[in-house]
Structures are given as structure tokens and as C-alpha cells.
PDB file of C-alpha atoms in Angstrom:
ATOM      1  CA  MET A  27     151.380  99.637  -3.143  1.00 93.00           C
ATOM      2  CA  ALA A  28     149.863  99.489  -6.592  1.00 96.00           C
ATOM      3  CA  ILE A  29     148.051 102.393  -8.254  1.00 95.00           C
ATOM      4  CA  LEU A  30     146.137 101.412 -11.377  1.00 96.00           C
ATOM      5  CA  GLY A  31     145.662 104.587 -13.386  1.00 92.00           C
ATOM      6  CA  ALA A  32     147.858 107.687 -13.282  1.00 85.00           C
ATOM      7  CA  GLY A  33     145.322 110.398 -14.078  1.00 85.00           C
ATOM      8  CA  SER A  34     144.630 113.382 -11.838  1.00 83.00           C
ATOM      9  CA  MET A  35     143.565 111.411  -8.765  1.00 87.00           C
ATOM     10  CA  GLY A  36     145.993 108.537  -9.221  1.00 89.00           C
ATOM     11  CA  GLY A  37     148.703 111.134  -9.709  1.00 87.00           C
ATOM     12  CA  ALA A  38     147.633 112.974  -6.538  1.00 87.00           C
ATOM     13  CA  ILE A  39     147.854 109.768  -4.510  1.00 90.00           C
ATOM     14  CA  LEU A  40     151.282 109.045  -5.942  1.00 89.00           C
ATOM     15  CA  ALA A  41     152.438 112.590  -5.146  1.00 87.00           C
ATOM     16  CA  GLY A  42     151.326 112.146  -1.545  1.00 88.00           C
ATOM     17  CA  LEU A  43     153.061 108.804  -1.185  1.00 88.00           C
ATOM     18  CA  THR A  44     156.320 110.138  -2.624  1.00 86.00           C
ATOM     19  CA  ALA A  45     156.333 113.400  -0.649  1.00 84.00           C
ATOM     20  CA  PRO A  46     159.272 114.133   1.668  1.00 83.00           C
ATOM     21  CA  GLY A  47     158.969 112.232   4.932  1.00 81.00           C
ATOM     22  CA  VAL A  48     156.664 109.541   3.500  1.00 83.00           C
ATOM     23  CA  SER A  49     157.990 106.027   2.912  1.00 80.00           C
ATOM     24  CA  VAL A  50     156.325 103.007   1.348  1.00 81.00           C
ATOM     25  CA  ASP A  51     157.808  99.592   2.104  1.00 75.00           C
ATOM     26  CA  SER A  52     158.793  97.654  -1.029  1.00 76.00           C
ATOM     27  CA  GLY A  53     157.984 100.552  -3.365  1.00 87.00           C
ATOM     28  CA  ILE A  54     155.060 101.485  -5.562  1.00 93.00           C
ATOM     29  CA  ALA A  55     153.883 100.062  -8.870  1.00 93.00           C
ATOM     30  CA  VAL A  56     151.862 102.344 -11.136  1.00 94.00           C
ATOM     31  CA  THR A  57     150.082 101.435 -14.348  1.00 93.00           C
ATOM     32  CA  THR A  58     149.163 103.778 -17.137  1.00 90.00           C
ATOM     33  CA  ARG A  59     148.019 103.294 -20.682  1.00 86.00           C
ATOM     34  CA  SER A  60     150.768 104.743 -22.857  1.00 78.00           C
ATOM     35  CA  ARG A  61     154.500 105.400 -22.812  1.00 76.00           C
ATOM     36  CA  SER A  62     153.888 109.140 -23.099  1.00 72.00           C
ATOM     37  CA  SER A  63     151.788 109.183 -19.929  1.00 72.00           C
ATOM     38  CA  ALA A  64     154.312 106.914 -18.210  1.00 69.00           C
ATOM     39  CA  GLU A  65     157.023 109.493 -18.839  1.00 71.00           C
ATOM     40  CA  ARG A  66     155.146 111.936 -16.602  1.00 75.00           C
ATOM     41  CA  VAL A  67     155.368 109.510 -13.677  1.00 75.00           C
ATOM     42  CA  THR A  68     158.874 109.956 -12.287  1.00 71.00           C
ATOM     43  CA  ALA A  69     159.780 109.339  -8.655  1.00 72.00           C
ATOM     44  CA  ASP A  70     162.270 107.236  -6.732  1.00 74.00           C
ATOM     45  CA  GLY A  71     160.962 103.814  -5.788  1.00 81.00           C
ATOM     46  CA  VAL A  72     158.187 103.880  -8.399  1.00 89.00           C
ATOM     47  CA  THR A  73     157.880 101.275 -11.135  1.00 90.00           C
ATOM     48  CA  VAL A  74     155.690 102.251 -14.079  1.00 90.00           C
ATOM     49  CA  LEU A  75     154.017  99.669 -16.310  1.00 92.00           C
ATOM     50  CA  THR A  76     152.058 100.507 -19.456  1.00 91.00           C
ATOM     51  CA  THR A  77     149.091  98.510 -20.684  1.00 91.00           C
ATOM     52  CA  ASP A  78     149.840  99.438 -24.305  1.00 88.00           C
ATOM     53  CA  ASP A  79     153.150  97.585 -24.025  1.00 89.00           C
ATOM     54  CA  ASP A  80     151.989  94.779 -21.745  1.00 91.00           C
ATOM     55  CA  ALA A  81     148.399  93.577 -21.610  1.00 93.00           C
ATOM     56  CA  ASP A  82     149.217  91.949 -18.250  1.00 95.00           C
ATOM     57  CA  ALA A  83     150.489  95.214 -16.698  1.00 95.00           C
ATOM     58  CA  ASN A  84     147.655  95.648 -14.195  1.00 96.00           C
ATOM     59  CA  ARG A  85     147.895  92.069 -12.999  1.00 97.00           C
ATOM     60  CA  ALA A  86     151.667  92.331 -12.713  1.00 96.00           C
ATOM     61  CA  ALA A  87     151.383  95.529 -10.677  1.00 96.00           C
ATOM     62  CA  VAL A  88     149.056  94.064  -8.049  1.00 97.00           C
ATOM     63  CA  ARG A  89     151.010  90.884  -7.374  1.00 96.00           C
ATOM     64  CA  GLY A  90     152.427  91.202  -3.870  1.00 94.00           C
ATOM     65  CA  ALA A  91     150.767  94.585  -3.227  1.00 95.00           C
ATOM     66  CA  LYS A  92     149.193  95.151   0.172  1.00 96.00           C
ATOM     67  CA  VAL A  93     147.115  98.128  -1.020  1.00 96.00           C
ATOM     68  CA  VAL A  94     145.736  98.324  -4.559  1.00 97.00           C
ATOM     69  CA  VAL A  95     144.171 101.616  -5.664  1.00 97.00           C
ATOM     70  CA  LEU A  96     141.740 101.549  -8.584  1.00 97.00           C
ATOM     71  CA  ALA A  97     142.060 105.038 -10.072  1.00 94.00           C
ATOM     72  CA  VAL A  98     140.316 104.709 -13.431  1.00 93.00           C
ATOM     73  CA  LYS A  99     137.022 106.196 -14.589  1.00 90.00           C
ATOM     74  CA  PRO A 100     133.866 104.793 -12.943  1.00 89.00           C
ATOM     75  CA  VAL A 101     132.703 103.015 -16.101  1.00 89.00           C
ATOM     76  CA  GLY A 102     135.888 100.933 -16.093  1.00 92.00           C
ATOM     77  CA  ILE A 103     136.059  99.987 -12.424  1.00 93.00           C
ATOM     78  CA  ALA A 104     134.117  96.705 -12.524  1.00 93.00           C
ATOM     79  CA  ALA A 105     136.070  95.428 -15.531  1.00 95.00           C
ATOM     80  CA  LEU A 106     139.387  96.378 -13.896  1.00 97.00           C
ATOM     81  CA  ALA A 107     138.434  94.629 -10.650  1.00 97.00           C
ATOM     82  CA  SER A 108     137.528  91.513 -12.604  1.00 97.00           C
ATOM     83  CA  GLU A 109     140.810  91.678 -14.542  1.00 97.00           C
ATOM     84  CA  ILE A 110     143.004  91.675 -11.433  1.00 98.00           C
ATOM     85  CA  ALA A 111     140.861  89.389  -9.250  1.00 97.00           C
ATOM     86  CA  ASP A 112     142.976  86.245  -9.454  1.00 96.00           C
ATOM     87  CA  ALA A 113     146.279  88.141  -9.242  1.00 97.00           C
ATOM     88  CA  LEU A 114     145.565  89.761  -5.865  1.00 97.00           C
ATOM     89  CA  ASP A 115     147.200  88.537  -2.684  1.00 96.00           C
ATOM     90  CA  SER A 116     144.667  87.089  -0.275  1.00 93.00           C
ATOM     91  CA  ASP A 117     145.239  89.930   2.216  1.00 95.00           C
ATOM     92  CA  ALA A 118     145.243  92.773  -0.332  1.00 97.00           C
ATOM     93  CA  ILE A 119     143.127  95.846   0.354  1.00 98.00           C
ATOM     94  CA  VAL A 120     141.406  97.225  -2.755  1.00 98.00           C
ATOM     95  CA  VAL A 121     140.605 100.947  -2.730  1.00 98.00           C
ATOM     96  CA  SER A 122     138.359 102.596  -5.319  1.00 96.00           C
ATOM     97  CA  VAL A 123     138.399 106.345  -5.965  1.00 94.00           C
ATOM     98  CA  ALA A 124     135.661 106.094  -8.603  1.00 89.00           C
ATOM     99  CA  ALA A 125     132.669 108.289  -7.836  1.00 86.00           C
ATOM    100  CA  GLY A 126     129.330 106.543  -7.598  1.00 86.00           C
ATOM    101  CA  ILE A 127     130.543 102.935  -7.445  1.00 91.00           C
ATOM    102  CA  PRO A 128     129.488 101.167  -4.222  1.00 93.00           C
ATOM    103  CA  THR A 129     131.846  98.720  -2.531  1.00 95.00           C
ATOM    104  CA  SER A 130     129.354  95.909  -3.120  1.00 94.00           C
ATOM    105  CA  ARG A 131     129.723  96.308  -6.905  1.00 94.00           C
ATOM    106  CA  ILE A 132     133.502  95.916  -6.659  1.00 96.00           C
ATOM    107  CA  GLU A 133     133.281  93.068  -4.140  1.00 97.00           C
ATOM    108  CA  ALA A 134     131.143  91.159  -6.640  1.00 96.00           C
ATOM    109  CA  GLU A 135     134.120  91.047  -9.054  1.00 97.00           C
ATOM    110  CA  LEU A 136     136.713  89.960  -6.480  1.00 97.00           C
ATOM    111  CA  PRO A 137     137.356  86.804  -4.431  1.00 96.00           C
ATOM    112  CA  ALA A 138     135.004  86.440  -1.473  1.00 96.00           C
ATOM    113  CA  GLY A 139     136.299  88.207   1.608  1.00 96.00           C
ATOM    114  CA  THR A 140     138.457  90.750  -0.226  1.00 97.00           C
ATOM    115  CA  ALA A 141     138.694  94.018   1.709  1.00 98.00           C
ATOM    116  CA  VAL A 142     137.285  96.888  -0.383  1.00 98.00           C
ATOM    117  CA  VAL A 143     137.348 100.548   0.656  1.00 98.00           C
ATOM    118  CA  ARG A 144     135.586 103.370  -1.171  1.00 97.00           C
ATOM    119  CA  ALA A 145     137.393 106.719  -1.185  1.00 96.00           C
ATOM    120  CA  MET A 146     136.063 110.107  -2.282  1.00 93.00           C
ATOM    121  CA  PRO A 147     138.897 112.645  -2.487  1.00 93.00           C
ATOM    122  CA  ASN A 148     138.370 116.141  -3.862  1.00 92.00           C
ATOM    123  CA  THR A 149     140.527 118.065  -6.312  1.00 90.00           C
ATOM    124  CA  PRO A 150     142.625 120.009  -3.740  1.00 92.00           C
ATOM    125  CA  ALA A 151     144.168 116.603  -3.014  1.00 91.00           C
ATOM    126  CA  THR A 152     146.367 117.314  -6.029  1.00 87.00           C
ATOM    127  CA  ILE A 153     148.217 119.921  -3.914  1.00 89.00           C
ATOM    128  CA  GLY A 154     148.089 118.027  -0.621  1.00 89.00           C
ATOM    129  CA  LEU A 155     145.085 119.962   0.732  1.00 94.00           C
ATOM    130  CA  GLY A 156     142.350 117.516  -0.090  1.00 94.00           C
ATOM    131  CA  VAL A 157     139.438 116.145   1.880  1.00 96.00           C
ATOM    132  CA  THR A 158     138.772 112.431   1.518  1.00 96.00           C
ATOM    133  CA  GLY A 159     135.785 110.449   2.746  1.00 97.00           C
ATOM    134  CA  LEU A 160     136.482 106.740   3.340  1.00 98.00           C
ATOM    135  CA  SER A 161     133.866 104.001   3.620  1.00 97.00           C
ATOM    136  CA  ALA A 162     134.638 100.388   4.469  1.00 97.00           C
ATOM    137  CA  GLY A 163     133.154  97.471   2.583  1.00 96.00           C
ATOM    138  CA  SER A 164     131.770  94.352   4.225  1.00 96.00           C
ATOM    139  CA  ALA A 165     135.108  92.567   4.721  1.00 96.00           C
ATOM    140  CA  VAL A 166     137.319  95.435   5.941  1.00 97.00           C
ATOM    141  CA  GLU A 167     139.010  94.944   9.316  1.00 95.00           C
ATOM    142  CA  PRO A 168     139.944  97.970  11.499  1.00 95.00           C
ATOM    143  CA  GLY A 169     143.661  97.573  10.776  1.00 95.00           C
ATOM    144  CA  ALA A 170     143.064  97.603   7.037  1.00 96.00           C
ATOM    145  CA  LEU A 171     140.981 100.776   7.257  1.00 97.00           C
ATOM    146  CA  GLU A 172     143.684 102.450   9.373  1.00 97.00           C
ATOM    147  CA  LEU A 173     146.257 101.643   6.693  1.00 95.00           C
ATOM    148  CA  VAL A 174     144.084 103.228   4.001  1.00 97.00           C
ATOM    149  CA  GLU A 175     143.607 106.278   6.246  1.00 97.00           C
ATOM    150  CA  ARG A 176     147.388 106.652   6.436  1.00 94.00           C
ATOM    151  CA  VAL A 177     147.647 106.489   2.643  1.00 93.00           C
ATOM    152  CA  PHE A 178     145.078 109.240   2.068  1.00 94.00           C
ATOM    153  CA  SER A 179     146.324 111.394   4.929  1.00 95.00           C
ATOM    154  CA  THR A 180     149.345 112.127   2.721  1.00 92.00           C
ATOM    155  CA  MET A 181     146.909 114.099   0.517  1.00 91.00           C
ATOM    156  CA  GLY A 182     145.119 116.068   3.241  1.00 95.00           C
ATOM    157  CA  ALA A 183     142.290 115.490   5.715  1.00 96.00           C
ATOM    158  CA  VAL A 184     140.540 112.109   5.984  1.00 98.00           C
ATOM    159  CA  HIS A 185     137.080 111.343   7.388  1.00 98.00           C
ATOM    160  CA  VAL A 186     135.702 107.820   7.849  1.00 98.00           C
ATOM    161  CA  ILE A 187     131.958 107.691   7.179  1.00 97.00           C
ATOM    162  CA  ASP A 188     129.257 105.103   6.587  1.00 97.00           C
ATOM    163  CA  GLU A 189     128.874 104.398   2.899  1.00 95.00           C
ATOM    164  CA  ASP A 190     125.278 105.616   2.852  1.00 94.00           C
ATOM    165  CA  ARG A 191     126.633 109.098   3.688  1.00 95.00           C
ATOM    166  CA  GLN A 192     128.921 109.262   0.658  1.00 94.00           C
ATOM    167  CA  ASP A 193     126.354 111.172  -1.413  1.00 93.00           C
ATOM    168  CA  ALA A 194     126.084 113.818   1.312  1.00 94.00           C
ATOM    169  CA  LEU A 195     129.872 114.079   1.586  1.00 95.00           C
ATOM    170  CA  THR A 196     130.182 114.390  -2.175  1.00 92.00           C
ATOM    171  CA  SER A 197     127.712 117.296  -2.174  1.00 94.00           C
ATOM    172  CA  VAL A 198     129.899 119.217   0.280  1.00 96.00           C
ATOM    173  CA  SER A 199     133.597 118.344  -0.059  1.00 95.00           C
ATOM    174  CA  GLY A 200     133.447 116.758  -3.508  1.00 93.00           C
ATOM    175  CA  SER A 201     131.464 119.529  -5.184  1.00 94.00           C
ATOM    176  CA  GLY A 202     132.426 122.196  -2.658  1.00 96.00           C
ATOM    177  CA  PRO A 203     135.597 123.380  -4.426  1.00 95.00           C
ATOM    178  CA  ALA A 204     133.429 124.369  -7.399  1.00 96.00           C
ATOM    179  CA  TYR A 205     131.165 126.396  -5.108  1.00 97.00           C
ATOM    180  CA  VAL A 206     134.221 128.202  -3.738  1.00 98.00           C
ATOM    181  CA  PHE A 207     135.644 128.810  -7.217  1.00 97.00           C
ATOM    182  CA  TYR A 208     132.269 130.217  -8.283  1.00 98.00           C
ATOM    183  CA  PHE A 209     132.272 132.516  -5.238  1.00 98.00           C
ATOM    184  CA  ILE A 210     135.770 133.737  -6.162  1.00 98.00           C
ATOM    185  CA  GLU A 211     134.610 134.289  -9.732  1.00 98.00           C
ATOM    186  CA  GLN A 212     131.610 136.349  -8.628  1.00 98.00           C
ATOM    187  CA  LEU A 213     133.535 138.265  -5.942  1.00 98.00           C
ATOM    188  CA  ALA A 214     136.042 139.293  -8.607  1.00 98.00           C
ATOM    189  CA  ALA A 215     133.179 140.365 -10.879  1.00 98.00           C
ATOM    190  CA  ALA A 216     131.747 142.474  -8.054  1.00 98.00           C
ATOM    191  CA  ALA A 217     135.175 144.055  -7.514  1.00 98.00           C
ATOM    192  CA  ARG A 218     135.323 144.990 -11.194  1.00 98.00           C
ATOM    193  CA  ALA A 219     131.848 146.521 -10.904  1.00 98.00           C
ATOM    194  CA  ARG A 220     133.195 148.730  -8.095  1.00 97.00           C
ATOM    195  CA  GLY A 221     135.775 150.104 -10.528  1.00 98.00           C
ATOM    196  CA  LEU A 222     138.837 147.957  -9.807  1.00 98.00           C
ATOM    197  CA  ASP A 223     140.872 146.781 -12.784  1.00 98.00           C
ATOM    198  CA  PRO A 224     140.418 143.081 -13.706  1.00 97.00           C
ATOM    199  CA  GLU A 225     143.857 141.902 -12.579  1.00 98.00           C
ATOM    200  CA  LEU A 226     143.544 143.508  -9.154  1.00 98.00           C
ATOM    201  CA  ALA A 227     139.938 142.347  -8.788  1.00 98.00           C
ATOM    202  CA  ASP A 228     140.944 138.738  -9.465  1.00 98.00           C
ATOM    203  CA  ALA A 229     143.917 138.925  -7.080  1.00 98.00           C
ATOM    204  CA  LEU A 230     141.804 140.427  -4.280  1.00 98.00           C
ATOM    205  CA  ALA A 231     139.138 137.738  -4.632  1.00 98.00           C
ATOM    206  CA  ARG A 232     141.630 134.838  -4.645  1.00 98.00           C
ATOM    207  CA  GLU A 233     143.783 136.217  -1.828  1.00 98.00           C
ATOM    208  CA  THR A 234     140.834 137.112   0.380  1.00 98.00           C
ATOM    209  CA  VAL A 235     139.286 133.648   0.112  1.00 98.00           C
ATOM    210  CA  HIS A 236     142.664 131.976   0.616  1.00 97.00           C
ATOM    211  CA  GLY A 237     143.397 134.013   3.738  1.00 98.00           C
ATOM    212  CA  ALA A 238     139.943 133.565   5.236  1.00 98.00           C
ATOM    213  CA  ALA A 239     140.036 129.795   4.623  1.00 97.00           C
ATOM    214  CA  ALA A 240     143.500 129.513   6.156  1.00 97.00           C
ATOM    215  CA  LEU A 241     142.357 131.475   9.213  1.00 97.00           C
ATOM    216  CA  ALA A 242     139.299 129.247   9.607  1.00 97.00           C
ATOM    217  CA  ALA A 243     141.437 126.112   9.286  1.00 95.00           C
ATOM    218  CA  SER A 244     143.954 127.270  11.885  1.00 97.00           C
ATOM    219  CA  SER A 245     141.494 128.701  14.409  1.00 97.00           C
ATOM    220  CA  ASP A 246     139.728 126.959  17.285  1.00 97.00           C
ATOM    221  CA  LEU A 247     136.778 129.303  16.785  1.00 98.00           C
ATOM    222  CA  ASP A 248     133.829 128.223  14.647  1.00 97.00           C
ATOM    223  CA  ALA A 249     133.020 130.027  11.421  1.00 97.00           C
ATOM    224  CA  ALA A 250     130.093 131.912  12.947  1.00 97.00           C
ATOM    225  CA  GLU A 251     132.324 133.433  15.632  1.00 98.00           C
ATOM    226  CA  LEU A 252     135.028 134.309  13.117  1.00 98.00           C
ATOM    227  CA  ARG A 253     132.371 136.074  11.037  1.00 97.00           C
ATOM    228  CA  ARG A 254     131.113 137.991  14.056  1.00 97.00           C
ATOM    229  CA  ARG A 255     134.641 139.200  14.820  1.00 97.00           C
ATOM    230  CA  VAL A 256     134.906 140.743  11.352  1.00 97.00           C
ATOM    231  CA  THR A 257     131.439 142.263  11.510  1.00 97.00           C
ATOM    232  CA  SER A 258     131.624 145.479  13.526  1.00 96.00           C
ATOM    233  CA  PRO A 259     128.263 146.968  14.568  1.00 96.00           C
ATOM    234  CA  ASN A 260     127.015 149.489  12.003  1.00 96.00           C
ATOM    235  CA  GLY A 261     130.110 148.857   9.868  1.00 97.00           C
ATOM    236  CA  THR A 262     130.640 148.034   6.223  1.00 97.00           C
ATOM    237  CA  THR A 263     130.763 144.265   6.726  1.00 97.00           C
ATOM    238  CA  GLU A 264     127.513 144.233   8.662  1.00 97.00           C
ATOM    239  CA  ARG A 265     125.814 146.045   5.788  1.00 97.00           C
ATOM    240  CA  GLY A 266     127.176 143.545   3.238  1.00 97.00           C
ATOM    241  CA  VAL A 267     126.319 140.459   5.304  1.00 97.00           C
ATOM    242  CA  ALA A 268     122.785 141.782   5.752  1.00 97.00           C
ATOM    243  CA  VAL A 269     122.359 141.660   1.975  1.00 97.00           C
ATOM    244  CA  LEU A 270     123.585 138.038   1.864  1.00 97.00           C
ATOM    245  CA  GLU A 271     121.110 137.149   4.589  1.00 97.00           C
ATOM    246  CA  ALA A 272     118.279 138.993   2.864  1.00 97.00           C
ATOM    247  CA  ARG A 273     119.029 137.134  -0.378  1.00 96.00           C
ATOM    248  CA  ASP A 274     118.978 133.876   1.660  1.00 97.00           C
ATOM    249  CA  LEU A 275     122.454 132.545   0.921  1.00 96.00           C
ATOM    250  CA  ALA A 276     121.893 129.799   3.517  1.00 96.00           C
ATOM    251  CA  SER A 277     118.878 128.460   1.635  1.00 97.00           C
ATOM    252  CA  THR A 278     120.720 128.662  -1.676  1.00 97.00           C
ATOM    253  CA  LEU A 279     123.626 126.573  -0.373  1.00 97.00           C
ATOM    254  CA  ASP A 280     121.219 124.067   1.158  1.00 97.00           C
ATOM    255  CA  ALA A 281     119.454 123.695  -2.188  1.00 97.00           C
ATOM    256  CA  ALA A 282     122.771 123.366  -4.042  1.00 97.00           C
ATOM    257  CA  THR A 283     124.068 120.585  -1.791  1.00 96.00           C
ATOM    258  CA  ALA A 284     120.691 118.812  -1.906  1.00 96.00           C
ATOM    259  CA  ALA A 285     120.778 118.857  -5.709  1.00 96.00           C
ATOM    260  CA  ALA A 286     124.367 117.594  -5.790  1.00 93.00           C
ATOM    261  CA  ALA A 287     123.585 114.793  -3.317  1.00 93.00           C
ATOM    262  CA  ALA A 288     120.539 113.747  -5.338  1.00 94.00           C
ATOM    263  CA  ARG A 289     122.593 113.613  -8.532  1.00 91.00           C
ATOM    264  CA  SER A 290     125.276 111.581  -6.772  1.00 88.00           C
ATOM    265  CA  ALA A 291     122.609 109.080  -5.724  1.00 89.00           C
ATOM    266  CA  GLU A 292     121.329 108.917  -9.303  1.00 89.00           C
ATOM    267  CA  ILE A 293     124.834 108.205 -10.629  1.00 84.00           C
ATOM    268  CA  THR A 294     125.362 105.510  -7.993  1.00 84.00           C
ATOM    269  CA  ALA A 295     122.070 103.849  -8.944  1.00 86.00           C
ATOM    270  CA  SER A 296     122.920 103.913 -12.653  1.00 83.00           C
ATOM    271  CA  LEU A 297     126.364 102.381 -12.152  1.00 76.00           C
ATOM    272  CA  SER A 298     125.512  99.818  -9.476  1.00 68.00           C
TER     273      SER A 298
END
């Protein structure tokens, strides 16, 4: 394994691969820019190379690697792919976690036939509760995609989708954590408006969302049925849900995801 870039997402992938019960044959090479950032990357079986000390660090890291993860900012992906192109093993699988960069753009910088997979994890991946969408490029065989699935399953749930659905996935799981955080923020504000002190209001909002999400994740029932089971006829919840329906929360969320998907498509077009 080689992970080029040890920022938040590269770090999340590394954390998943070094978690208890996970093993990586032949170890992991990680590249980062500076010695100070390298000092934050500490785990058994991990070799850290810094580009400030060695201009050839990225190329050195990918030699012999079966899976190479490109975890730098989108604007630097094409240049990084070009930099490592002639150092890759012929059977290496290149995985990009850069938002908005299609597999075809990366394939153009690499030797013909190189397997390229596009991954879109979300921020809860940093605590092992992420959702990742994977899309295979033109040269990816089923076995290669399965290997990449195993890598990202160490960070949470994985869904394989066609690449033309990445914008839609981004609008839900990629941007979705922000929608949830905003809901928590506003639920806490509403609690304060009901007279609860700020600390308690914040705790109630966080804990309620956490518990409800955990229940939904562990239940075989769909969300609509879970909602119905909380909503007693003529009760307090029914009255509150009626307001959400009257204010058309469903339409608001549809508009929000449509806007996010459209912006994702714009970014992809500008970076392609």
C-alpha cells in the first residue's frame, strides 16, 4: 500500500488500515510534505517519506505497491499522477479520493491500461463511520475493485456506483454530514428558545441525533416506520412533525441535494 498525502482523508485511510484486526501485507508507505507532518504519522508497519527531504519520495513510495491512494487536493491530482506514472508496477491499482476528478482525467496521466478507481468518502470516515462511493475506471477488473472495497471498508460502509452517479452520491453522503450538523445546530437553538440552558440544549441535540441515527442503523425497519412508532396519535411528536410537513421539509432537502449535485457537476467540469 502507498498513500500519497497524509491530510484528513489520507490519515483516515491510514487509521482504518492500521486498526486492530486489519493487516496489510508488506506494510504501508505514506508520503507527506514536511517532517512536522510526518511526526503525526506513527503506526507499526508504516514507513513515512517526506517530499521536503526527498523530491523522489512519491515515486519511491509507489514502487512495489499494489494499491496507490492519491490523497492530495484535487488541483494537484493530475500532476501527482504524472509524477508517479513510470514508477508504478504494471498491476498497481490507483485510487483517487479527490472530489470532482473523473477517472478518465487520471488515466490520461498514467500508462495505458492502469486500473483507476474513484473514491468519495465522507468526513465520518475519520472515526471509522464513513460512507464511501467507489467508481471503477475503464481498466478495472472485478478483483481489483474488490480489493479497493476491502481497503475502504476499514473506514465504514462502501457502495459501488457508476461514475455518472458520483455527483448524486456527493449531494447525499458527501454533503450530508453538514446537513445533519446544521440540524443539530438548529435543534439546540430551538431547545434554548424553550428555556433550556445552552450546555444542556447542545447535549440534548447531539445525543438525540446520535441515538436516533444509531437506532436507524441497527434496525431492519425503514425510517418511515421508525418515525411512525415514535409518533403517537394526538401526541406531542405528531404535532411537531405536522409543522415540519407543513413547512415542506421534504422539498427543502430535495432542493438542497439538487443544488449540491449541480455544484459537484460544475466542479467536475472545471477540473476535467
